[in-house]
Amino acid sequence: MAAPWAAVKFWKPGTEGPGINISEERQSAAEASGTSIIYNPHAAFSIEQQRQKLPVFKLRNHILYLVENYQTVVIIGETGCGKSTQIPQYLSEAGWTAEGKVVGVTQPRRVAAVSVAGRVAEERGAVLGHEVGYCIRFDDCTDSQATRIKFLTDGMLVREMMADPLLKKYSVLMLDEAHERTLYTDIAVGLLKKVQKKRGDLRLIVASATLDAEKFKDFFNQNETSDPNKDTCAILTIEGRTFPVDIFYTQSPVPDYVRYTVETVMKIHQTEKDGDILAFLTGQEEVETVVSGLIEQARIMSRSGMKRHLRVLPMYAGLPSSEQMKVFERVSHSVRKVIVATNIAETSITISGIVFVTDCGFVKLRAYNPKTAIESLVLVPVSQASANQRAGRSGRNRSGECYRLYTEEDFMKLPLSTVPEMQRTNLAPVILQLKALGIDNVLRFHFLSPPPAQSMVQALELLYALGGLDKNCRLTEPLGVRMAEFPLNPMFAKMLLESGNFGCSAEILSIAAMMQIQNIFVIPPNQKALAVREHRKFAVEEGDHLTMLNVYEAFIKHNKSSQWCQKHFLNYKGLVRATVVREQLKRLLSKFKVPKKSSEGDPDPILRCIVSGFFANAAKLHSTGVYRTVRDDHELHIHPMSVLYAEKPPQWVVFNEVVQTAKFYMRDVTAVESSWLLELAPHFYQQGTHLSRSTKRAKVDEL
DNA sequence: GAGCACTGC
């Protein structure tokens, strides 16, 4: 094999030919784009001067005019234009927060809601939580009297609508980052269209990307004539403040993007001037492979006299937060930082100083099969919108470069945008929420992108089986109404509400809380064996649910000690969060007068209670050694992370979810008795109602 | 026998 990086050849569209030297290309592109002024928000200007320098400022009066005259304004706000922080202030200054009214701004992520609120409070010289506040789960930093500009997560807005369906306190709502099309943004969009019909005074601002602007406009425009003067929705574009990014493609498809990522990063390091590198891959394993590959290459190079060093850092959600923080640390001028990341770096975190990006062209996305009701995680090519978002991570401080590890031809074949989450998820939680918000006919709900009808049917079927809906698909009283109040998947809500009847609400609360936290068990790549040995200490033969209960109870017993967590390779922050989640769930159980009881060490009531919520996710071990779902005979396997993976496989199990990678794997698995299924879910497995298929009955009756 | 995108209530 030749020098590993020598094989990588990129070319830039619109140039003479392929195989161009990267440095020359960059230089000519920089010349063509002209000089740009670097914007530094923390330079020595007054806050007012800084605000006026933002691109959005020039359009201040135009925005206010549109909001005054159109019920909905779609704003195409490019990165760095200042829309999220400025528009709410303009609205407030123009009187939209008079008479106790509030301007609300939603964000898809908690950190964004908090940080943007902080920035705006600072600009207004206000104490966060008074005039300017935020509201996210577990953290309501607003004052019901004083708050005029409120930042909140889109999920929180949907929750607020349960108490106040017409959102009466708001005069304007701005849905920020609506182009991301998260589940809750889409729910909010559908609901707000309904609210607007009853509240002509409510103004809506949808902040979106160019691509979806027309779709949002068509959705909200109530003008049924062909006269554009009667439009109720307008579109406005605000230019951003970013720097040009040169895009490079490979000449031919690469056979192995993991290896080519290493090669490309090393080539950039050798031939390019200063600037950090961000490499996009699809999962933890790929990230770790590339990290060790780069460290090895860098070692070889420094031995052969390379002066500038590489600092290689992994970044993915499962990484302990202390490790995650390292990507934000500054390094000395002689060191180049390389961050090897999953999709977390596409939208969720922003690292400054990135000049070069490599993009493998793939992503792991959630998918939902409406026929089997199985959610899975699948590796798919990214969309063009996603690829452009990745490229844009390089042009934030100065002009950047993006190396796509695929051909331009392949890029053109990619879908323009990612399928909205609404169309690739289990809808049971969504339908329950909509029902609780008084949407009787969910099949006729106005979705921005309607989900598959079969997904709706699956959701209705499950909710009926859980007892949350009656035969006419109406929310049951009190069970369905209560289930909808839980910020959880309906199966968890059912399990919690039943826990009083089984006399184990204390244990079920801990289990439900723990199941909401990802990556409780930390496995550092260099101490894998030791970590696994420590984790084994918590394992019980009943399965993952009781193992999690063990971990939680041990954490409490050791006074929530972070040192104790470290010693046992447990995610301290995750466990703390579990205690907070548990408190919230406990308050809901008290509200519904579910008796507080403990089974005092008896596992049986706990397992039966789990079955009362998760009976639909049951599987039986077949003689061939594989599991099959009871409801439709789908082949499943125990996930290697499950404690039952190493045990003698039990005959019957229930599970929380299925992930599809190489096989269909059940996650969070617990051994049960088949008689419990018949006893606790007779309606689902025996009676064969009009909603459930008769095949289900046959499967259990065989036993 | 062998594996864990990312949010959010």
Coordinates of C-alpha atoms (C1' of nucleotides) in Angstrom, one line a residue, chain A residues 110 137 159 317 364 487 641 645 661, chain B:
Chain A
R110 CA -32.9 22.8 26.2
R137 CA -38.5 20.6 31.9
R159 CA -47.3 20.9 27.4
A317 CA -23.4 11.7 23.3
K364 CA -27.9 6.9 11.7
P487 CA -44.0 13.1 30.1
M641 CA -25.7 -4.7 26.4
Y645 CA -27.2 -11.6 27.2
T661 CA -28.5 -2.9 13.6
Chain B
dG1 C1' -23.3 -15.1 20.6
dA2 C1' -21.1 -9.4 19.8
dG3 C1' -22.9 -3.8 19.8
dC4 C1' -24.9 1.4 21.6
dA5 C1' -27.6 8.7 15.9
dC6 C1' -29.8 12.7 18.6
dT7 C1' -33.4 15.4 20.9
dG8 C1' -37.7 16.4 24.0
dC9 C1' -41.9 16.3 27.9

